[in-house]
mmCIF file of C-alpha atoms in Angstrom:
data_model
loop_
_atom_site.group_PDB
_atom_site.id
_atom_site.type_symbol
_atom_site.label_atom_id
_atom_site.label_comp_id
_atom_site.label_asym_id
_atom_site.label_seq_id
_atom_site.Cartn_x
_atom_site.Cartn_y
_atom_site.Cartn_z
ATOM 1 C CA MET V 1 -45.243 47.516 48.666
ATOM 2 C CA GLN V 2 -46.781 43.890 48.121
ATOM 3 C CA ARG V 3 -46.260 44.257 44.207
ATOM 4 C CA LYS V 4 -42.732 45.159 44.759
ATOM 5 C CA LYS V 5 -42.277 41.455 46.899
ATOM 6 C CA SER V 6 -45.523 39.422 45.364
ATOM 7 C CA ALA V 7 -42.945 39.536 42.428
ATOM 8 C CA ALA V 8 -40.133 39.108 43.587
ATOM 9 C CA LEU V 9 -41.271 35.565 44.948
ATOM 10 C CA ASP V 10 -42.068 35.197 41.343
ATOM 11 C CA THR V 11 -38.732 35.478 40.464
ATOM 12 C CA SER V 12 -37.235 33.963 42.975
ATOM 13 C CA ASP V 13 -39.824 30.614 42.926
ATOM 14 C CA ASN V 14 -39.048 30.824 38.501
ATOM 15 C CA LYS V 15 -35.303 31.037 38.701
ATOM 16 C CA THR V 16 -35.903 27.594 41.531
ATOM 17 C CA LYS V 17 -37.594 26.033 39.023
ATOM 18 C CA ARG V 18 -35.290 27.194 36.248
ATOM 19 C CA ASN V 19 -32.615 25.719 37.980
ATOM 20 C CA ARG V 20 -34.309 21.982 39.151
ATOM 21 C CA ILE V 21 -35.519 21.013 36.199
ATOM 22 C CA LYS V 22 -31.636 21.826 34.512
ATOM 23 C CA ILE V 23 -30.395 19.715 37.620
ATOM 24 C CA GLU V 24 -33.617 17.484 36.055
ATOM 25 C CA ILE V 25 -32.358 17.897 32.884
ATOM 26 C CA ILE V 26 -29.064 16.639 33.690
ATOM 27 C CA PHE V 27 -29.233 12.872 35.816
ATOM 28 C CA VAL V 28 -31.814 13.086 33.018
ATOM 29 C CA LEU V 29 -28.399 12.986 30.707
ATOM 30 C CA LEU V 30 -26.162 11.578 33.123
ATOM 31 C CA LEU V 31 -28.611 8.290 33.832
ATOM 32 C CA PHE V 32 -28.341 8.151 29.797
ATOM 33 C CA VAL V 33 -24.289 7.612 29.746
ATOM 34 C CA ILE V 34 -24.263 5.555 32.627
ATOM 35 C CA VAL V 35 -27.019 2.669 30.897
ATOM 36 C CA LEU V 36 -25.664 3.430 27.479
ATOM 37 C CA PHE V 37 -21.715 2.621 28.588
ATOM 38 C CA MET V 38 -23.916 -0.411 30.015
ATOM 39 C CA PHE V 39 -25.052 -0.703 27.109
ATOM 40 C CA ILE V 40 -21.913 -1.598 25.000
ATOM 41 C CA MET V 41 -20.573 -2.755 27.560
ATOM 42 C CA SER V 42 -22.141 -5.704 27.591
ATOM 43 C CA PRO V 43 -21.464 -8.816 26.026
ATOM 44 C CA ILE V 44 -24.036 -9.013 23.112
ATOM 45 C CA PHE V 45 -20.534 -6.903 21.710
ATOM 46 C CA ASN V 46 -17.521 -9.250 22.208
ATOM 47 C CA ILE V 47 -15.953 -9.825 18.967
ATOM 48 C CA SER V 48 -16.841 -13.503 18.069
ATOM 49 C CA ASP V 49 -15.015 -13.499 14.500
ATOM 50 C CA ILE V 50 -12.946 -11.351 12.308
ATOM 51 C CA ILE V 51 -12.465 -11.640 8.734
ATOM 52 C CA VAL V 52 -9.549 -10.603 7.189
ATOM 53 C CA ASP V 53 -9.543 -9.720 3.050
ATOM 54 C CA GLY V 54 -7.418 -8.906 0.331
ATOM 55 C CA SER V 55 -4.089 -10.586 1.569
ATOM 56 C CA SER V 56 -1.745 -12.612 -0.027
ATOM 57 C CA HIS V 57 1.235 -12.784 1.658
ATOM 58 C CA TYR V 58 -0.382 -13.457 4.551
ATOM 59 C CA THR V 59 -3.029 -15.194 6.798
ATOM 60 C CA ALA V 60 -5.385 -14.228 8.310
ATOM 61 C CA GLN V 61 -3.828 -14.958 11.953
ATOM 62 C CA GLU V 62 -0.778 -12.981 10.965
ATOM 63 C CA ILE V 63 -2.548 -10.025 10.285
ATOM 64 C CA ILE V 64 -4.684 -10.313 13.226
ATOM 65 C CA ASN V 65 -1.518 -10.919 15.397
ATOM 66 C CA ALA V 66 0.200 -7.657 14.030
ATOM 67 C CA SER V 67 -3.008 -5.880 14.463
ATOM 68 C CA GLY V 68 -3.679 -6.508 18.320
ATOM 69 C CA ILE V 69 -7.168 -7.188 17.921
ATOM 70 C CA SER V 70 -8.248 -10.515 20.652
ATOM 71 C CA ILE V 71 -11.683 -12.498 20.474
ATOM 72 C CA GLY V 72 -14.008 -11.640 23.566
ATOM 73 C CA GLU V 73 -12.992 -7.925 23.443
ATOM 74 C CA ASN V 74 -16.086 -5.181 23.275
ATOM 75 C CA GLY V 75 -16.091 -4.258 19.619
ATOM 76 C CA PHE V 76 -15.944 -0.747 21.030
ATOM 77 C CA LYS V 77 -13.243 -0.883 22.996
ATOM 78 C CA ASN V 78 -10.476 0.019 20.402
ATOM 79 C CA ILE V 79 -12.392 1.733 18.254
ATOM 80 C CA GLY V 80 -10.901 5.214 17.768
ATOM 81 C CA GLY V 81 -8.031 7.694 15.244
ATOM 82 C CA ASN V 82 -9.496 11.320 13.392
ATOM 83 C CA TYR V 83 -12.640 11.209 13.710
ATOM 84 C CA LYS V 84 -13.602 9.805 10.342
ATOM 85 C CA HIS V 85 -12.428 6.709 12.574
ATOM 86 C CA TYR V 86 -14.862 7.154 15.718
ATOM 87 C CA ILE V 87 -18.271 7.918 12.361
ATOM 88 C CA LEU V 88 -16.974 5.098 10.884
ATOM 89 C CA PHE V 89 -16.529 2.758 13.715
ATOM 90 C CA ARG V 90 -12.842 2.540 13.031
ATOM 91 C CA TYR V 91 -9.648 0.598 14.854
ATOM 92 C CA GLY V 92 -6.903 3.123 13.668
ATOM 93 C CA GLN V 93 -4.429 1.978 15.735
ATOM 94 C CA ALA V 94 -4.266 -1.286 14.223
ATOM 95 C CA GLU V 95 -4.385 -0.404 10.891
ATOM 96 C CA LYS V 96 -1.203 1.405 12.048
ATOM 97 C CA ASN V 97 -0.298 -2.145 14.094
ATOM 98 C CA ILE V 98 -0.498 -3.813 10.644
ATOM 99 C CA ILE V 99 1.514 -1.290 8.639
ATOM 100 C CA SER V 100 4.368 -1.034 10.871
ATOM 101 C CA SER V 101 4.468 -5.480 10.772
ATOM 102 C CA LEU V 102 3.596 -5.708 7.486
ATOM 103 C CA PRO V 103 5.932 -4.209 4.546
ATOM 104 C CA TYR V 104 4.056 -5.748 2.361
ATOM 105 C CA VAL V 105 1.231 -4.280 3.320
ATOM 106 C CA LYS V 106 -0.144 -1.064 1.690
ATOM 107 C CA ASP V 107 -2.963 0.140 3.158
ATOM 108 C CA VAL V 108 -5.836 -1.168 6.202
ATOM 109 C CA VAL V 109 -9.373 -0.278 6.541
ATOM 110 C CA VAL V 110 -9.752 -1.999 10.129
ATOM 111 C CA LYS V 111 -14.073 -1.723 11.059
ATOM 112 C CA TYR V 112 -16.182 -2.447 13.687
ATOM 113 C CA ILE V 113 -19.355 -5.046 12.012
ATOM 114 C CA ILE V 114 -22.155 -4.382 15.144
ATOM 115 C CA PRO V 115 -22.433 -6.284 16.798
ATOM 116 C CA ASN V 116 -19.629 -9.113 17.090
ATOM 117 C CA LYS V 117 -17.455 -8.725 13.791
ATOM 118 C CA VAL V 118 -14.256 -6.865 12.991
ATOM 119 C CA ILE V 119 -13.282 -6.684 9.092
ATOM 120 C CA ILE V 120 -9.693 -6.071 7.762
ATOM 121 C CA ASN V 121 -9.777 -5.177 4.060
ATOM 122 C CA ILE V 122 -5.947 -5.238 2.924
ATOM 123 C CA GLU V 123 -4.669 -3.560 -0.032
ATOM 124 C CA GLU V 124 -1.183 -4.864 -0.951
ATOM 125 C CA ARG V 125 2.164 -3.429 -2.519
ATOM 126 C CA GLU V 126 2.796 -5.270 -6.074
ATOM 127 C CA PRO V 127 7.326 -5.531 -6.175
ATOM 128 C CA VAL V 128 8.572 -4.711 -9.307
ATOM 129 C CA VAL V 129 12.097 -4.966 -9.365
ATOM 130 C CA LEU V 130 15.472 -6.854 -7.667
ATOM 131 C CA ILE V 131 18.474 -4.070 -6.690
ATOM 132 C CA PRO V 132 20.588 -6.063 -5.611
ATOM 133 C CA TYR V 133 22.898 -4.004 -1.852
ATOM 134 C CA LEU V 134 25.617 -5.486 -0.216
ATOM 135 C CA GLY V 135 25.280 -9.246 -0.854
ATOM 136 C CA THR V 136 21.589 -9.545 -0.724
ATOM 137 C CA TYR V 137 18.698 -8.651 -3.070
ATOM 138 C CA LEU V 138 15.732 -6.039 -2.700
ATOM 139 C CA LEU V 139 12.708 -6.888 -3.329
ATOM 140 C CA THR V 140 10.527 -3.512 -3.867
ATOM 141 C CA ASP V 141 7.851 -2.085 -5.488
ATOM 142 C CA ARG V 142 7.023 0.640 -8.004
ATOM 143 C CA HIS V 143 7.191 3.160 -5.395
ATOM 144 C CA GLY V 144 10.274 2.601 -4.055
ATOM 145 C CA TYR V 145 8.866 0.255 -0.491
ATOM 146 C CA VAL V 146 11.473 -2.266 0.063
ATOM 147 C CA VAL V 147 9.001 -5.069 1.136
ATOM 148 C CA GLU V 148 12.391 -8.190 1.734
ATOM 149 C CA THR V 149 15.392 -9.001 1.125
ATOM 150 C CA VAL V 150 15.547 -11.914 -1.199
ATOM 151 C CA SER V 151 19.051 -14.063 -1.446
ATOM 152 C CA ASN V 152 18.045 -16.207 -3.617
ATOM 153 C CA PRO V 153 16.551 -14.132 -6.735
ATOM 154 C CA GLU V 154 17.115 -16.507 -9.430
ATOM 155 C CA GLU V 155 13.761 -17.193 -7.693
ATOM 156 C CA TYR V 156 11.594 -14.464 -7.911
ATOM 157 C CA ASN V 157 10.577 -13.484 -12.282
ATOM 158 C CA PHE V 158 11.620 -9.220 -11.466
ATOM 159 C CA PRO V 159 14.113 -7.665 -13.483
ATOM 160 C CA LYS V 160 17.201 -7.213 -11.012
ATOM 161 C CA ILE V 161 18.384 -3.404 -11.296
ATOM 162 C CA LYS V 162 21.460 -1.927 -11.535
ATOM 163 C CA GLY V 163 22.744 2.181 -11.862
ATOM 164 C CA LEU V 164 20.314 2.740 -9.101
ATOM 165 C CA LYS V 165 21.766 4.926 -6.739
ATOM 166 C CA PHE V 166 20.907 5.420 -2.553
ATOM 167 C CA SER V 167 22.218 4.798 0.596
ATOM 168 C CA GLY V 168 20.640 1.998 3.051
ATOM 169 C CA TYR V 169 17.446 0.747 3.189
ATOM 170 C CA GLU V 170 14.670 -0.257 5.898
ATOM 171 C CA ILE V 171 12.135 -3.249 4.929
ATOM 172 C CA GLY V 172 8.010 -1.039 4.992
ATOM 173 C CA GLN V 173 9.602 2.124 4.042
ATOM 174 C CA PRO V 174 11.452 4.063 -0.054
ATOM 175 C CA LEU V 175 14.573 4.048 -0.664
ATOM 176 C CA GLU V 176 16.417 6.960 0.072
ATOM 177 C CA ILE V 177 16.746 7.726 -3.683
ATOM 178 C CA VAL V 178 19.779 10.200 -5.629
ATOM 179 C CA ASN V 179 19.597 9.314 -9.025
ATOM 180 C CA GLU V 180 15.494 10.319 -8.641
ATOM 181 C CA LYS V 181 14.827 11.091 -12.524
ATOM 182 C CA ASN V 182 16.906 7.345 -13.283
ATOM 183 C CA PHE V 183 14.165 5.069 -11.040
ATOM 184 C CA GLU V 184 11.073 7.929 -12.614
ATOM 185 C CA ASP V 185 12.029 6.650 -16.007
ATOM 186 C CA LEU V 186 12.774 2.846 -13.986
ATOM 187 C CA ILE V 187 8.936 3.116 -13.874
ATOM 188 C CA LEU V 188 7.615 4.211 -16.519
ATOM 189 C CA LEU V 189 9.316 1.650 -18.827
ATOM 190 C CA ILE V 190 7.947 -1.293 -16.073
ATOM 191 C CA ASP V 191 4.919 0.026 -16.403
ATOM 192 C CA THR V 192 4.840 1.230 -20.015
ATOM 193 C CA LEU V 193 6.175 -3.019 -20.609
ATOM 194 C CA THR V 194 3.486 -4.331 -18.768
ATOM 195 C CA ASN V 195 0.332 -2.520 -20.249
ATOM 196 C CA GLU V 196 2.499 -3.471 -23.611
ATOM 197 C CA ASP V 197 2.024 -7.345 -22.688
ATOM 198 C CA LYS V 198 -2.055 -7.327 -20.909
ATOM 199 C CA SER V 199 -3.380 -7.300 -24.578
ATOM 200 C CA ASP V 200 -0.533 -9.353 -26.499
ATOM 201 C CA ASN V 201 -0.066 -13.916 -25.221
ATOM 202 C CA PHE V 202 4.071 -13.224 -25.774
ATOM 203 C CA LYS V 203 4.933 -11.928 -22.503
ATOM 204 C CA ILE V 204 8.351 -9.680 -23.013
ATOM 205 C CA THR V 205 8.732 -8.632 -19.243
ATOM 206 C CA GLU V 206 9.135 -12.464 -16.979
ATOM 207 C CA LEU V 207 11.813 -12.755 -20.136
ATOM 208 C CA ILE V 208 13.753 -9.735 -19.151
ATOM 209 C CA ASN V 209 16.688 -10.462 -16.847
ATOM 210 C CA SER V 210 18.362 -6.938 -15.930
ATOM 211 C CA ILE V 211 17.269 -2.316 -16.399
ATOM 212 C CA ASP V 212 20.366 -1.013 -16.629
ATOM 213 C CA ILE V 213 19.659 2.672 -15.704
ATOM 214 C CA SER V 214 22.975 3.780 -15.089
ATOM 215 C CA ASP V 215 22.572 6.574 -17.090
ATOM 216 C CA LYS V 216 19.775 7.817 -18.245
ATOM 217 C CA ASN V 217 20.327 8.239 -22.532
ATOM 218 C CA ASN V 218 21.027 4.694 -22.613
ATOM 219 C CA ILE V 219 18.534 2.426 -20.932
ATOM 220 C CA HIS V 220 19.959 -0.986 -21.140
ATOM 221 C CA LEU V 221 17.744 -4.656 -21.138
ATOM 222 C CA THR V 222 18.786 -8.391 -21.664
ATOM 223 C CA ILE V 223 16.616 -10.522 -22.292
ATOM 224 C CA ASP V 224 16.403 -14.037 -21.598
ATOM 225 C CA TYR V 225 20.612 -14.223 -21.461
ATOM 226 C CA ARG V 226 20.772 -13.967 -24.377
ATOM 227 C CA LEU V 227 19.933 -10.286 -26.310
ATOM 228 C CA ALA V 228 21.489 -6.862 -25.448
ATOM 229 C CA VAL V 229 19.197 -3.966 -25.407
ATOM 230 C CA ASN V 230 20.066 -0.591 -26.029
ATOM 231 C CA PHE V 231 16.812 1.911 -25.460
ATOM 232 C CA GLY V 232 18.265 5.372 -25.544
ATOM 233 C CA SER V 233 16.416 7.366 -24.065
ATOM 234 C CA ILE V 234 12.767 6.944 -22.048
ATOM 235 C CA GLU V 235 11.440 8.900 -25.073
ATOM 236 C CA GLN V 236 9.191 6.923 -27.373
ATOM 237 C CA ILE V 237 9.657 3.731 -24.895
ATOM 238 C CA ASP V 238 6.755 2.886 -26.597
ATOM 239 C CA TYR V 239 7.486 2.794 -29.895
ATOM 240 C CA LYS V 240 10.568 1.018 -28.368
ATOM 241 C CA ILE V 241 8.805 -1.390 -26.449
ATOM 242 C CA LYS V 242 6.524 -2.783 -29.654
ATOM 243 C CA SER V 243 9.179 -3.058 -31.742
ATOM 244 C CA LEU V 244 11.371 -5.056 -29.787
ATOM 245 C CA LYS V 245 8.292 -7.419 -28.905
ATOM 246 C CA GLN V 246 8.072 -7.756 -32.988
ATOM 247 C CA ILE V 247 11.894 -8.359 -32.963
ATOM 248 C CA PHE V 248 12.458 -10.290 -30.600
ATOM 249 C CA ASN V 249 9.180 -13.168 -31.328
ATOM 250 C CA LYS V 250 9.776 -12.910 -35.033
ATOM 251 C CA GLY V 251 12.820 -11.184 -35.631
ATOM 252 C CA ILE V 252 15.421 -13.268 -34.048
ATOM 253 C CA GLY V 253 16.253 -17.303 -34.651
ATOM 254 C CA LYS V 254 14.717 -18.769 -30.670
ATOM 255 C CA ASP V 255 18.494 -19.432 -30.193
ATOM 256 C CA GLU V 256 20.048 -16.628 -31.594
ATOM 257 C CA LYS V 257 22.341 -14.080 -29.546
ATOM 258 C CA GLY V 258 22.921 -10.254 -30.370
ATOM 259 C CA PHE V 259 22.499 -6.675 -29.445
ATOM 260 C CA LEU V 260 19.804 -4.705 -30.270
ATOM 261 C CA ASP V 261 20.390 -0.522 -30.631
ATOM 262 C CA PHE V 262 17.764 1.493 -29.882
ATOM 263 C CA ALA V 263 20.393 4.796 -31.017
ATOM 264 C CA THR V 264 21.557 5.057 -33.549
ATOM 265 C CA GLY V 265 18.560 5.827 -35.127
ATOM 266 C CA PRO V 266 15.092 6.239 -36.253
ATOM 267 C CA TYR V 267 15.044 2.747 -36.930
ATOM 268 C CA PRO V 268 16.684 0.277 -34.917
ATOM 269 C CA VAL V 269 19.942 -2.056 -35.457
ATOM 270 C CA PHE V 270 20.125 -5.746 -34.910
ATOM 271 C CA ILE V 271 23.748 -7.006 -34.724
ATOM 272 C CA PRO V 272 24.441 -10.464 -34.109
ATOM 273 C CA ASN V 273 26.921 -12.148 -32.411
#
């Protein structure tokens, strides 16, 4: 009987000890969390420097204002978003604020660097075309995003695009294009022109005034306000652009006007005015 009582007492003492240890562990952990919180909220971690990199269209102050970040606030305060943002000390909401406010911004990373620095890395959209719309022009990148409206297109060295069908627009958002295949052919044409110009001192892209993609089987260009070109379809576009550059640069006179047709046969035909 005494053995049973002794065993029961031992079990009760062990349970009491375990509970006490658990309470002590919880207390220590709670104390650690409180101390850690007080430490990270100390002035040591207040932001004193915000660095902006990669922006050519906006000033550093414009980007900082859009982000919602302020000098003097705690660096840990704005960390958040998805789990990657927490792991990498990124400001998810600040990134959203910048992208939604500044249409030229394609992507952004806002990162807190311990103890007191924030770095904002910007990737910008590159406009490639001007699209007429109700008396103005939409400056648009290769993905169809409208970065701004333009009333003086002559000050921008981008081709004016004809024949693109869409309904309305919103700055910072992609156009909802109806004839999407035509737009895809347009971007392929521009990309090919750009790539051809990279390896050549003669830049034909800078002389293109307009591109008409109304009919994807008869893509028309106007160059230097004196040469009309019918590329036909987008097929063999590399060959067509190489031929165009050679003919325009060396095959016709500097003041000569005319029509260059790639759609009538295997070789381009030039018809002078």
